[in-house]
Short mmCIF file of C-alpha atoms and ligand atoms in Angstrom, two decimals:
data_model
loop_
_atom_site.label_atom_id
_atom_site.label_comp_id
_atom_site.label_asym_id
_atom_site.label_seq_id
_atom_site.Cartn_x
_atom_site.Cartn_y
_atom_site.Cartn_z
CA MET A 515 -85.50 27.77 22.69
CA THR A 516 -81.68 27.95 23.32
CA PRO A 517 -79.17 27.10 20.70
CA GLU A 518 -78.25 23.94 22.81
CA ALA A 519 -82.06 22.78 22.91
CA ARG A 520 -82.40 23.41 19.04
CA ALA A 521 -78.95 21.62 18.41
CA ALA A 522 -80.34 18.52 20.38
CA ASP A 523 -83.34 18.34 17.95
CA PHE A 524 -81.22 18.85 14.94
CA ASP A 525 -78.63 16.18 16.07
CA ALA A 526 -81.56 13.66 16.78
CA ALA A 527 -82.92 14.12 13.24
CA ASP A 528 -79.40 14.19 11.47
CA PRO A 529 -79.08 11.34 9.25
CA LEU A 530 -75.23 11.65 9.18
CA GLY A 531 -74.76 12.00 12.86
CA HIS A 532 -73.70 8.41 13.40
CA PHE A 533 -70.66 8.96 11.09
CA ARG A 534 -68.95 10.92 13.96
CA ALA A 535 -68.17 7.54 15.65
CA HIS A 536 -66.08 6.65 12.70
CA PHE A 537 -63.59 9.37 13.68
CA THR A 538 -61.15 9.81 16.61
CA LEU A 539 -61.69 13.05 18.23
CA PRO A 540 -60.24 14.10 21.62
CA GLU A 541 -62.50 14.51 24.52
CA GLY A 542 -63.24 18.09 25.21
CA VAL A 543 -62.14 19.34 21.68
CA ILE A 544 -64.59 20.94 19.33
CA TYR A 545 -62.54 20.64 16.03
CA LEU A 546 -63.19 23.55 13.58
CA ASP A 547 -60.03 23.16 11.56
CA GLY A 548 -60.98 20.03 9.57
CA ASN A 549 -60.38 22.24 6.49
CA SER A 550 -56.79 22.31 7.31
CA LEU A 551 -56.06 18.84 8.58
CA GLY A 552 -58.92 16.26 8.51
CA ALA A 553 -59.55 14.44 11.73
CA LEU A 554 -58.19 10.57 12.05
CA PRO A 555 -60.78 7.95 10.82
CA LYS A 556 -60.84 5.15 13.52
CA ALA A 557 -60.06 2.68 10.70
CA THR A 558 -56.64 4.20 9.66
CA PRO A 559 -54.31 2.91 12.46
CA LYS A 560 -55.64 -0.61 11.90
CA ARG A 561 -55.04 -0.29 8.10
CA LEU A 562 -51.66 1.20 8.47
CA GLN A 563 -50.64 -1.58 11.11
CA GLU A 564 -51.66 -4.11 8.40
CA VAL A 565 -49.73 -2.47 5.62
CA VAL A 566 -46.64 -2.14 7.48
CA ALA A 567 -46.67 -5.54 9.32
CA GLN A 568 -48.07 -7.71 6.48
CA GLU A 569 -47.70 -6.12 3.34
CA TRP A 570 -44.24 -4.53 4.03
CA GLY A 571 -42.99 -6.87 7.03
CA GLU A 572 -43.93 -10.12 5.57
CA GLY A 573 -44.82 -9.47 1.73
CA LEU A 574 -41.60 -7.30 1.11
CA ILE A 575 -41.15 -6.49 -2.36
CA ARG A 576 -43.59 -8.97 -3.46
CA SER A 577 -46.53 -6.62 -2.34
CA TRP A 578 -46.03 -4.36 -5.16
CA ASN A 579 -47.98 -7.13 -6.95
CA SER A 580 -49.65 -9.36 -4.22
CA ALA A 581 -50.89 -6.32 -2.34
CA ASN A 582 -51.60 -4.20 -5.47
CA TRP A 583 -49.24 -1.35 -4.48
CA PHE A 584 -48.83 -0.61 -8.09
CA ASP A 585 -52.34 0.21 -8.53
CA MET A 586 -52.92 2.30 -5.54
CA ALA A 587 -52.51 5.74 -7.18
CA SER A 588 -55.08 5.13 -9.75
CA ARG A 589 -57.20 3.11 -7.74
CA ILE A 590 -57.58 5.81 -5.25
CA GLY A 591 -57.80 8.67 -7.97
CA GLY A 592 -60.78 6.50 -9.19
CA LYS A 593 -62.46 6.65 -5.82
CA ILE A 594 -61.85 10.38 -5.64
CA ALA A 595 -63.29 10.93 -9.20
CA PRO A 596 -67.01 10.64 -8.36
CA LEU A 597 -66.65 13.18 -5.63
CA ILE A 598 -65.43 15.82 -8.18
CA GLY A 599 -67.69 14.79 -11.34
CA ALA A 600 -64.67 13.16 -13.15
CA ALA A 601 -64.40 9.71 -14.64
CA LYS A 602 -62.37 7.27 -12.84
CA HIS A 603 -59.50 7.31 -15.34
CA GLU A 604 -59.26 11.04 -15.19
CA VAL A 605 -57.79 11.15 -11.69
CA ILE A 606 -54.71 9.94 -9.79
CA ALA A 607 -53.63 10.26 -6.39
CA CYS A 608 -49.75 11.51 -6.41
CA ASP A 609 -47.40 13.99 -5.07
CA SER A 610 -48.38 17.08 -3.20
CA THR A 611 -50.85 19.80 -4.39
CA SER A 612 -47.91 22.10 -5.03
CA VAL A 613 -46.18 19.62 -7.21
CA ASN A 614 -49.12 18.74 -9.06
CA LEU A 615 -49.84 22.42 -9.66
CA PHE A 616 -46.29 22.68 -11.23
CA LYS A 617 -46.86 19.73 -13.50
CA LEU A 618 -50.13 20.86 -14.75
CA ILE A 619 -49.20 24.45 -15.32
CA ALA A 620 -46.43 23.47 -17.30
CA ALA A 621 -48.17 20.96 -19.46
CA ALA A 622 -50.93 23.51 -20.08
CA LEU A 623 -48.39 26.01 -21.16
CA ARG A 624 -46.93 23.54 -23.78
CA MET A 625 -50.30 23.08 -25.10
CA ARG A 626 -50.68 26.70 -25.81
CA PRO A 627 -47.51 27.61 -27.78
CA GLY A 628 -47.39 31.46 -28.32
CA ARG A 629 -49.38 32.25 -25.14
CA LYS A 630 -47.43 32.61 -21.91
CA VAL A 631 -49.80 34.21 -19.48
CA VAL A 632 -51.12 32.23 -16.24
CA LEU A 633 -54.00 34.12 -15.14
CA SER A 634 -55.08 33.89 -11.33
CA GLU A 635 -56.35 36.24 -8.60
CA PRO A 636 -54.59 38.14 -5.89
CA GLY A 637 -54.96 36.46 -2.41
CA ASN A 638 -55.07 32.88 -3.99
CA PHE A 639 -53.64 30.27 -1.85
CA PRO A 640 -49.79 31.26 -1.62
CA THR A 641 -48.45 27.96 -3.21
CA ASP A 642 -50.53 28.33 -6.05
CA LEU A 643 -49.11 31.93 -6.88
CA TYR A 644 -45.60 30.95 -5.92
CA MET A 645 -45.74 27.76 -8.35
CA ILE A 646 -46.59 30.29 -11.21
CA ALA A 647 -43.85 32.55 -10.13
CA GLY A 648 -41.38 29.68 -10.20
CA LEU A 649 -42.31 28.77 -13.95
CA GLU A 650 -41.95 32.63 -14.62
CA ALA A 651 -38.38 32.59 -13.12
CA GLN A 652 -37.63 29.73 -15.51
CA GLY A 653 -38.98 31.96 -18.38
CA LEU A 654 -41.87 29.67 -19.28
CA ALA A 655 -44.74 31.61 -17.94
CA THR A 656 -45.87 35.12 -17.26
CA ARG A 657 -47.98 35.56 -14.04
CA ARG A 658 -51.04 37.90 -14.24
CA LEU A 659 -53.33 38.62 -11.38
CA ALA A 660 -56.68 40.02 -11.51
CA GLU A 661 -59.44 40.77 -8.80
CA ARG A 662 -62.40 38.48 -9.09
CA ALA A 663 -64.65 40.87 -10.86
CA ARG A 664 -61.98 41.54 -13.51
CA LEU A 665 -60.96 38.12 -14.26
CA VAL A 666 -63.09 37.65 -17.51
CA ALA A 667 -61.84 41.01 -18.72
CA ALA A 668 -58.35 39.87 -18.11
CA LEU A 669 -58.72 36.89 -20.37
CA HIS A 670 -56.91 38.44 -23.39
CA ASP A 671 -55.56 36.34 -26.21
CA ASP A 672 -52.04 35.75 -24.51
CA VAL A 673 -53.55 33.88 -21.48
CA ALA A 674 -52.63 30.11 -21.79
CA LEU A 675 -54.36 29.14 -18.60
CA LEU A 676 -56.69 30.32 -16.18
CA MET A 677 -55.88 28.91 -12.67
CA LEU A 678 -58.09 29.48 -9.78
CA THR A 679 -59.02 27.81 -6.32
CA HIS A 680 -62.77 26.86 -6.46
CA VAL A 681 -63.29 27.59 -2.65
CA HIS A 682 -61.09 30.37 -1.31
CA TYR A 683 -58.89 29.30 1.42
CA LYS A 684 -59.47 32.42 3.68
CA THR A 685 -62.95 33.62 2.98
CA GLY A 686 -64.63 30.50 1.77
CA ALA A 687 -66.07 32.35 -1.22
CA LEU A 688 -66.92 30.15 -4.32
CA HIS A 689 -66.08 30.78 -7.93
CA ASP A 690 -68.68 30.28 -10.56
CA MET A 691 -66.87 27.26 -12.14
CA ALA A 692 -69.17 26.75 -15.09
CA ALA A 693 -69.18 30.40 -16.03
CA LEU A 694 -65.40 30.99 -15.49
CA THR A 695 -64.59 27.72 -17.35
CA ARG A 696 -66.71 28.84 -20.47
CA ALA A 697 -65.15 32.23 -20.60
CA ALA A 698 -61.61 30.88 -20.61
CA HIS A 699 -62.40 28.48 -23.18
CA GLU A 700 -64.11 31.20 -25.30
CA ALA A 701 -60.93 33.06 -24.92
CA GLY A 702 -58.83 30.06 -26.12
CA ALA A 703 -57.26 29.53 -22.77
CA LEU A 704 -57.35 26.34 -20.58
CA VAL A 705 -58.51 25.95 -17.11
CA LEU A 706 -57.09 24.46 -13.91
CA TRP A 707 -59.20 24.36 -10.85
CA ASP A 708 -57.55 23.96 -7.26
CA LEU A 709 -60.14 21.94 -5.43
CA SER A 710 -58.31 21.71 -1.96
CA HIS A 711 -61.19 23.37 0.00
CA SER A 712 -63.85 21.70 -2.02
CA THR A 713 -63.30 17.85 -2.36
CA GLY A 714 -65.23 16.09 0.13
CA ALA A 715 -67.04 19.14 1.23
CA LEU A 716 -69.06 20.06 -1.67
CA PRO A 717 -70.11 18.43 -5.05
CA VAL A 718 -68.01 19.59 -8.12
CA ASP A 719 -68.87 18.68 -11.58
CA LEU A 720 -65.43 18.93 -13.52
CA ASP A 721 -66.53 17.03 -16.57
CA GLY A 722 -69.85 18.88 -16.47
CA VAL A 723 -68.30 22.14 -16.74
CA GLY A 724 -65.87 21.05 -19.18
CA ALA A 725 -62.90 21.66 -16.89
CA ASP A 726 -59.43 20.68 -18.32
CA PHE A 727 -57.31 20.32 -15.35
CA ALA A 728 -57.71 20.21 -11.58
CA VAL A 729 -55.67 19.46 -8.37
CA GLY A 730 -56.74 19.00 -4.84
CA CYS A 731 -55.59 18.04 -1.37
CA GLY A 732 -55.73 14.66 0.50
CA TYR A 733 -55.32 15.84 4.09
CA LYS A 734 -58.20 18.32 4.29
CA TYR A 735 -61.77 16.99 3.99
CA LEU A 736 -60.55 13.65 2.62
CA CYS A 737 -59.03 12.87 6.03
CA GLY A 738 -55.96 11.27 4.42
CA GLY A 739 -53.41 12.28 7.39
CA PRO A 740 -50.83 15.06 7.60
CA GLY A 741 -48.91 15.45 4.26
CA ALA A 742 -51.18 12.91 2.43
CA PRO A 743 -50.74 12.51 -1.32
CA ALA A 744 -52.72 15.03 -3.21
CA PHE A 745 -54.51 14.34 -6.60
CA ALA A 746 -54.54 15.58 -10.18
CA PHE A 747 -57.48 15.45 -12.67
CA VAL A 748 -56.79 15.73 -16.63
CA ALA A 749 -59.80 15.57 -18.82
CA GLU A 750 -59.82 12.62 -21.05
CA ARG A 751 -59.49 14.61 -24.19
CA HIS A 752 -56.08 15.99 -23.19
CA GLN A 753 -54.56 12.76 -21.79
CA ALA A 754 -53.13 11.54 -25.03
CA ASP A 755 -50.97 14.98 -25.85
CA LEU A 756 -50.29 15.86 -22.20
CA GLN A 757 -46.53 16.41 -21.72
CA GLN A 758 -45.93 17.04 -18.04
CA PRO A 759 -42.20 18.08 -17.13
CA LEU A 760 -41.51 15.71 -14.35
CA THR A 761 -40.76 12.78 -16.50
CA GLY A 762 -39.96 10.29 -13.74
CA TRP A 763 -39.88 6.64 -14.43
CA PHE A 764 -43.37 5.86 -12.62
CA GLY A 765 -45.04 7.97 -15.43
CA HIS A 766 -43.40 5.89 -18.12
CA ALA A 767 -45.33 3.67 -20.39
CA ALA A 768 -43.39 0.69 -19.25
CA PRO A 769 -41.29 1.60 -16.19
CA PHE A 770 -39.96 -1.98 -15.98
CA ALA A 771 -38.65 -2.03 -19.39
CA PHE A 772 -35.86 0.16 -17.99
CA SER A 773 -35.43 1.87 -21.38
CA ASP A 774 -33.07 4.82 -21.75
CA ASP A 775 -35.68 6.99 -23.45
CA TYR A 776 -38.92 8.51 -21.84
CA GLU A 777 -42.30 7.60 -23.15
CA GLY A 778 -45.19 8.76 -21.09
CA ALA A 779 -47.90 6.33 -20.11
CA PRO A 780 -50.91 6.42 -22.33
CA GLY A 781 -53.54 7.67 -19.54
CA ILE A 782 -53.46 9.67 -16.36
CA GLU A 783 -50.51 7.49 -15.02
CA ARG A 784 -48.19 9.66 -16.92
CA LEU A 785 -48.89 12.34 -14.17
CA GLN A 786 -46.70 10.20 -11.94
CA CYS A 787 -43.18 10.96 -11.24
CA GLY A 788 -41.30 8.63 -8.80
CA THR A 789 -42.16 5.62 -6.55
CA PRO A 790 -45.68 6.24 -4.93
CA PRO A 791 -45.58 6.75 -1.02
CA VAL A 792 -47.50 3.53 -0.19
CA LEU A 793 -47.94 4.16 3.47
CA GLY A 794 -49.51 7.65 2.78
CA LEU A 795 -51.52 6.27 0.05
CA ALA A 796 -52.81 3.49 2.28
CA ALA A 797 -53.86 6.20 4.98
CA LEU A 798 -55.63 8.35 2.18
CA GLU A 799 -57.55 5.42 1.01
CA VAL A 800 -59.20 4.94 4.38
CA GLY A 801 -60.45 8.64 4.48
CA VAL A 802 -61.55 8.64 0.88
CA ASP A 803 -63.51 5.49 1.27
CA LEU A 804 -65.27 6.79 4.31
CA ILE A 805 -66.03 10.16 2.74
CA ALA A 806 -67.31 8.50 -0.34
CA GLU A 807 -69.57 6.27 1.82
CA ILE A 808 -71.05 9.32 3.44
CA GLY A 809 -71.56 10.96 -0.05
CA VAL A 810 -70.63 14.33 -1.04
CA ALA A 811 -74.29 15.60 -1.58
CA ARG A 812 -75.31 14.82 1.96
CA LEU A 813 -71.97 16.28 3.10
CA TYR A 814 -72.77 19.46 1.48
CA GLY A 815 -76.36 19.60 2.79
CA LYS A 816 -74.98 19.19 6.30
CA SER A 817 -72.28 21.61 6.07
CA GLN A 818 -74.62 24.29 5.03
CA ALA A 819 -76.97 23.39 7.86
CA LEU A 820 -74.12 23.59 10.23
CA SER A 821 -72.88 26.89 9.22
CA GLU A 822 -76.35 28.44 9.15
CA PHE A 823 -77.04 27.16 12.50
CA PHE A 824 -73.67 28.51 13.84
CA LEU A 825 -74.52 31.88 12.51
CA GLU A 826 -77.94 31.75 14.22
CA SER A 827 -76.43 30.74 17.64
CA LEU A 828 -73.96 33.68 17.43
CA MET A 829 -77.10 35.92 16.92
CA ALA A 830 -78.75 34.28 19.74
CA HIS A 831 -75.89 35.46 21.85
CA ASN A 832 -75.92 38.95 20.27
CA VAL A 833 -72.52 38.54 18.90
CA ALA A 834 -71.81 40.93 15.95
CA LEU A 835 -68.69 39.99 14.26
CA GLU A 836 -67.71 41.00 10.78
CA LEU A 837 -68.35 38.07 8.39
CA VAL A 838 -65.80 37.86 5.69
CA SER A 839 -67.39 34.77 4.11
CA PRO A 840 -70.42 35.12 1.74
CA PRO A 841 -73.56 35.43 4.09
CA ARG A 842 -75.34 32.84 1.72
CA ALA A 843 -74.66 29.20 2.34
CA SER A 844 -74.95 28.63 -1.41
CA GLU A 845 -72.14 30.99 -2.01
CA ARG A 846 -69.51 29.66 0.19
CA GLY A 847 -67.67 26.38 0.93
CA SER A 848 -67.78 24.66 4.35
CA GLN A 849 -66.22 27.53 6.36
CA LEU A 850 -66.97 30.65 8.04
CA SER A 851 -64.40 33.39 8.32
CA PHE A 852 -64.75 36.48 10.64
CA ARG A 853 -62.64 39.61 10.73
CA HIS A 854 -61.41 41.12 14.02
CA PRO A 855 -58.33 43.22 14.54
CA GLU A 856 -57.48 40.94 17.53
CA ALA A 857 -58.46 37.67 15.69
CA TYR A 858 -55.01 36.09 16.59
CA ALA A 859 -55.58 36.61 20.29
CA ILE A 860 -59.23 35.44 20.01
CA CYS A 861 -58.28 32.24 18.11
CA GLN A 862 -55.84 31.37 20.83
CA ALA A 863 -58.33 32.22 23.47
CA LEU A 864 -60.80 29.69 21.82
CA ILE A 865 -58.14 27.12 21.58
CA ALA A 866 -57.46 27.42 25.28
CA ARG A 867 -61.03 26.49 25.64
CA GLY A 868 -60.79 23.58 23.38
CA VAL A 869 -62.49 24.99 20.32
CA ILE A 870 -59.82 24.69 17.55
CA GLY A 871 -60.00 26.91 14.70
CA ASP A 872 -57.48 28.87 13.01
CA PHE A 873 -56.11 32.47 12.17
CA ARG A 874 -55.26 33.84 8.78
CA ALA A 875 -53.12 36.68 8.68
CA PRO A 876 -53.55 39.71 9.18
CA ASP A 877 -56.86 39.67 10.95
CA VAL A 878 -59.04 36.63 10.01
CA LEU A 879 -60.68 34.04 12.39
CA ARG A 880 -61.38 31.00 10.23
CA LEU A 881 -63.80 28.11 11.37
CA GLY A 882 -64.16 25.18 9.21
CA PHE A 883 -67.24 22.75 9.59
CA ALA A 884 -66.23 19.44 8.42
CA PRO A 885 -69.69 17.72 8.09
CA ALA A 886 -68.41 14.21 8.45
CA TYR A 887 -67.86 14.48 12.07
CA LEU A 888 -69.31 17.63 13.54
CA SER A 889 -72.52 17.75 15.26
CA PHE A 890 -75.11 20.69 15.82
CA ALA A 891 -74.27 20.53 19.61
CA ASP A 892 -70.64 21.29 18.55
CA MET A 893 -71.92 24.44 16.88
CA ALA A 894 -74.07 25.67 19.83
CA ALA A 895 -71.13 25.20 22.13
CA ALA A 896 -68.42 26.68 19.79
CA ALA A 897 -70.77 29.72 19.36
CA ARG A 898 -71.24 30.11 23.00
CA HIS A 899 -67.50 29.83 23.68
CA LEU A 900 -66.82 32.60 21.08
CA ALA A 901 -69.54 34.76 22.66
CA GLU A 902 -68.04 34.15 26.01
CA VAL A 903 -64.51 34.99 24.76
CA LEU A 904 -65.54 38.15 23.34
CA ALA A 905 -67.73 39.38 26.17
CA SER A 906 -65.19 38.44 28.87
CA GLY A 907 -62.21 40.28 26.94
CA GLU A 908 -60.16 37.37 28.14
CA TRP A 909 -58.31 37.34 24.74
CA GLU A 910 -56.76 40.60 25.87
CA ARG A 911 -54.80 38.69 28.50
CA ALA A 912 -50.93 38.70 27.73
CA GLU A 913 -50.92 34.91 27.10
CA PHE A 914 -52.95 35.30 23.96
CA ASN A 915 -51.52 38.42 22.67
CA ARG A 916 -49.44 38.00 19.69
CA ARG A 917 -47.00 40.98 20.37
CA ALA A 918 -46.49 39.44 23.79
CA ALA A 919 -45.81 36.15 22.29
CA VAL A 920 -43.36 37.46 19.60
CA THR A 921 -41.32 39.59 21.87
C1 PLP B 779 -54.07 23.35 1.45
C2 PLP B 779 -53.87 24.00 -0.08
C3 PLP B 779 -52.85 23.59 -0.71
C4 PLP B 779 -51.75 22.80 -0.29
O1 PLP B 779 -50.79 22.54 -0.95
P1 PLP B 779 -49.49 21.50 -0.36
O2 PLP B 779 -48.69 21.29 -1.55
O3 PLP B 779 -50.23 20.17 0.04
O4 PLP B 779 -48.90 22.22 0.67
C5 PLP B 779 -52.74 24.21 -2.08
N1 PLP B 779 -53.68 24.95 -2.50
C6 PLP B 779 -54.75 25.14 -1.80
C7 PLP B 779 -55.79 26.15 -2.47
C8 PLP B 779 -54.95 24.92 -0.56
O5 PLP B 779 -55.85 25.18 0.08
#
């Protein structure tokens, strides 16, 4: 049976297949970059139109109350919570992932006086490492990086915080959250998990593993739109004492008392800084509602089936590419990454055929499998395109060649 014939059987039996109709996907495009910018839910434009025309246009400032703008950040946080194994009052949608990292790293350092080291791994997502470096430049932190296998050994008694990304952005490799959280706690350190490539793609159990802090992204698998607000998680046990450095008025216990003195809100709301971005939150909420409706367990099952089938389809075409991702589906997130010296040109050749994946320097072709809207037929077609691109050598043409493009 050809991959296409098998795909037809899988799609016919796929209980999530009908959710594709809830997303706008351009004709002729196979979108394998939903791990970078999630697709547009069909309900988003209508909801945004309503927020703009009615809530803003008609309601004006009254909408802070009448349209519940004040509650959006914690309401949406509460909807993200079950996707990551948190209680509703432990999550808030606010700021960007980078800014949330800053707030929580700084807060963690204050909770471990006498310890300054923030431990992470080389090759973590750049912004994560840069945010530690920024606090280091302020004299507040010391950055220590250790390779995966050496992380536990690097948990000396000077480590205040272990900060890692659960699913590696480039390889898709998963960390063992439970084991690392336990090891950090045994060493007297706190733990901050970046869930940017996890949330909405695979189940996470923050409270189950006893995590202290987490952040994640709104525009990847949550389909909140470009630059969507991110989210932050603080375990309930830390909320009363948490002192985050961006003490803006929206994190105040009583913003509209207009007091001269800062007093943090009692709960997760103290993570907020300035006025929440209502339009961005409105778009994010549509994505979160849709992903929550499909359910993260079902999404994870399908994501594993999609990536396994994609690998099978490549084999059917005798494509032998070096897989950088863990070969076992249970050890990776919702993506497959391949190494090739001409990965950039191959990626460009695929995009020219309507197969949108991405390139991560220096030599990785990264294909994301957002399970909410991809079909098995997409997998079969994408695998065929990749096989054809490699066999034809069309990626060697000048238009796909990076050197030609930069000179
Ligand atoms: C996407 C991503 C971010 C994004 O941070 P922004 O502040 O939204 O730009 C951060 N960390 C990781 C691991 C990511 O994958």
